[in-house]
Amino acid sequence: MNDQQKSGFEFICKYSDLKDLEGKRFIIGETEIAVFKINNEIYALNNICPHQHTALIYDGLIEDGCVVCPAHGWKFDLRTGKKPSGSRGLDSYRVKIVDGDIFVQVISKGLNW
Ligand code: FES
């Protein structure tokens, strides 16, 4: 097991695999995540919208530092996953880039709460 895996970070893809402003969906264990590259920064959020539980966050438009759920327009901050009102929205995950590889640390809700 390498160092990334030990600290809970899982490899998802190469940095060069992501296109600017275009989300991509990954599954780590039982968790679906939506990953975005915006202005060379990588963001990782849960892919399941809390409104009607559609797995479409990865397909959302990017607006003012938020991703907009394509189903009914709920917005989530890319950094925190929170709604603009500040209320809880999507889980957000830590991201590491090592030698052009992207790793995401997915902590399940069970451990979070
Ligand atoms: S399912 Fe996302 S806004 Fe309705």
Coordinates of C-alpha atoms and ligand atoms in Angstrom, one line a residue:
M1 CA 0.0 0.0 0.0
N2 CA 1.4 3.4 -0.9
D3 CA 1.4 6.6 1.2
Q4 CA -1.7 8.1 -0.5
Q5 CA -3.8 5.0 0.2
K6 CA -2.6 4.9 3.8
S7 CA -3.9 8.4 4.5
G8 CA -7.3 7.6 2.8
F9 CA -6.5 9.3 -0.5
E10 CA -7.6 7.3 -3.5
F11 CA -6.2 7.7 -7.0
I12 CA -9.0 8.8 -9.4
C13 CA -7.3 10.0 -12.6
K14 CA -4.6 12.0 -14.2
Y15 CA -4.7 15.8 -14.0
S16 CA -4.5 15.9 -17.8
D17 CA -7.7 13.7 -18.0
L18 CA -9.9 16.6 -16.7
K19 CA -11.1 19.3 -19.0
D20 CA -11.6 22.9 -17.7
L21 CA -15.1 23.6 -16.5
E22 CA -16.3 20.1 -17.3
G23 CA -17.2 17.8 -14.5
K24 CA -16.4 14.1 -14.3
R25 CA -18.0 11.3 -12.2
F26 CA -16.1 8.8 -10.3
I27 CA -17.0 6.1 -7.8
I28 CA -14.8 5.4 -4.8
G29 CA -16.0 2.5 -2.7
E30 CA -19.7 3.2 -2.4
T31 CA -19.4 7.0 -2.8
E32 CA -20.1 8.8 -6.1
I33 CA -18.1 11.9 -6.5
A34 CA -18.1 14.8 -9.0
V35 CA -14.7 16.3 -9.8
F36 CA -14.1 19.6 -11.5
K37 CA -11.1 21.5 -12.8
I38 CA -11.6 25.2 -12.7
N39 CA -8.8 27.7 -13.3
N40 CA -6.3 24.9 -12.7
E41 CA -7.8 24.1 -9.3
I42 CA -9.4 20.7 -8.6
Y43 CA -12.7 20.3 -6.6
A44 CA -14.4 17.2 -5.5
L45 CA -18.0 17.0 -4.2
N46 CA -20.5 14.3 -3.6
N47 CA -22.3 13.6 -6.9
I48 CA -25.8 13.0 -5.4
C49 CA -28.0 16.1 -5.1
P50 CA -29.7 16.3 -1.7
H51 CA -32.9 17.7 -3.3
Q52 CA -34.2 14.6 -5.2
H53 CA -31.1 12.4 -5.1
T54 CA -30.2 12.6 -8.8
A55 CA -26.6 11.7 -9.6
L56 CA -26.1 14.6 -11.9
I57 CA -23.9 17.1 -10.0
Y58 CA -20.9 16.2 -12.3
D59 CA -23.0 17.5 -15.2
G60 CA -23.8 20.9 -13.7
L61 CA -22.9 24.3 -15.0
I62 CA -20.2 26.3 -13.1
E63 CA -21.4 29.7 -12.0
D64 CA -19.8 32.1 -9.5
G65 CA -17.7 29.5 -7.8
C66 CA -20.7 27.1 -7.6
V67 CA -22.0 24.1 -9.4
V68 CA -25.6 24.2 -10.5
C69 CA -27.6 20.9 -10.3
P70 CA -28.9 20.3 -13.8
A71 CA -32.2 18.9 -12.5
H72 CA -33.7 21.9 -10.7
G73 CA -31.0 24.4 -10.3
W74 CA -29.9 24.1 -6.7
K75 CA -26.4 25.6 -6.3
F76 CA -23.5 24.3 -4.3
D77 CA -20.2 26.0 -3.5
L78 CA -17.3 24.2 -5.2
R79 CA -15.0 24.5 -2.2
T80 CA -17.4 23.6 0.7
G81 CA -20.4 21.9 -1.0
K82 CA -22.6 24.3 1.0
K83 CA -25.6 26.1 -0.5
P84 CA -25.2 29.8 -1.0
S85 CA -27.4 30.4 2.0
G86 CA -24.7 28.6 4.0
S87 CA -26.8 25.6 4.8
R88 CA -25.4 22.1 4.4
G89 CA -25.5 20.7 0.8
L90 CA -23.0 18.2 -0.6
D91 CA -20.1 16.6 1.1
S92 CA -16.8 18.1 -0.2
Y93 CA -13.5 16.1 -0.2
R94 CA -9.9 16.9 0.1
V95 CA -7.8 16.6 -3.1
K96 CA -4.1 16.0 -3.6
I97 CA -2.1 16.2 -6.8
V98 CA 1.1 14.2 -6.9
D99 CA 3.2 14.0 -10.0
G100 CA 0.2 14.7 -12.2
D101 CA -2.1 12.2 -10.5
I102 CA -5.2 13.3 -8.6
F103 CA -6.1 11.7 -5.3
V104 CA -9.3 12.3 -3.4
Q105 CA -9.9 11.6 0.3
V106 CA -13.5 10.3 0.7
I107 CA -14.6 10.1 4.3
S108 CA -18.0 8.4 4.6
K109 CA -20.8 10.2 6.3
G110 CA -20.8 7.6 9.0
L111 CA -17.4 8.8 10.1
N112 CA -18.1 12.4 9.7
W113 CA -21.1 12.7 12.0
Ligands
FES1 S1 -32.3 17.1 -7.9 FE1 -30.8 18.7 -7.8 S2 -31.9 20.5 -7.7 FE2 -33.4 18.9 -7.8

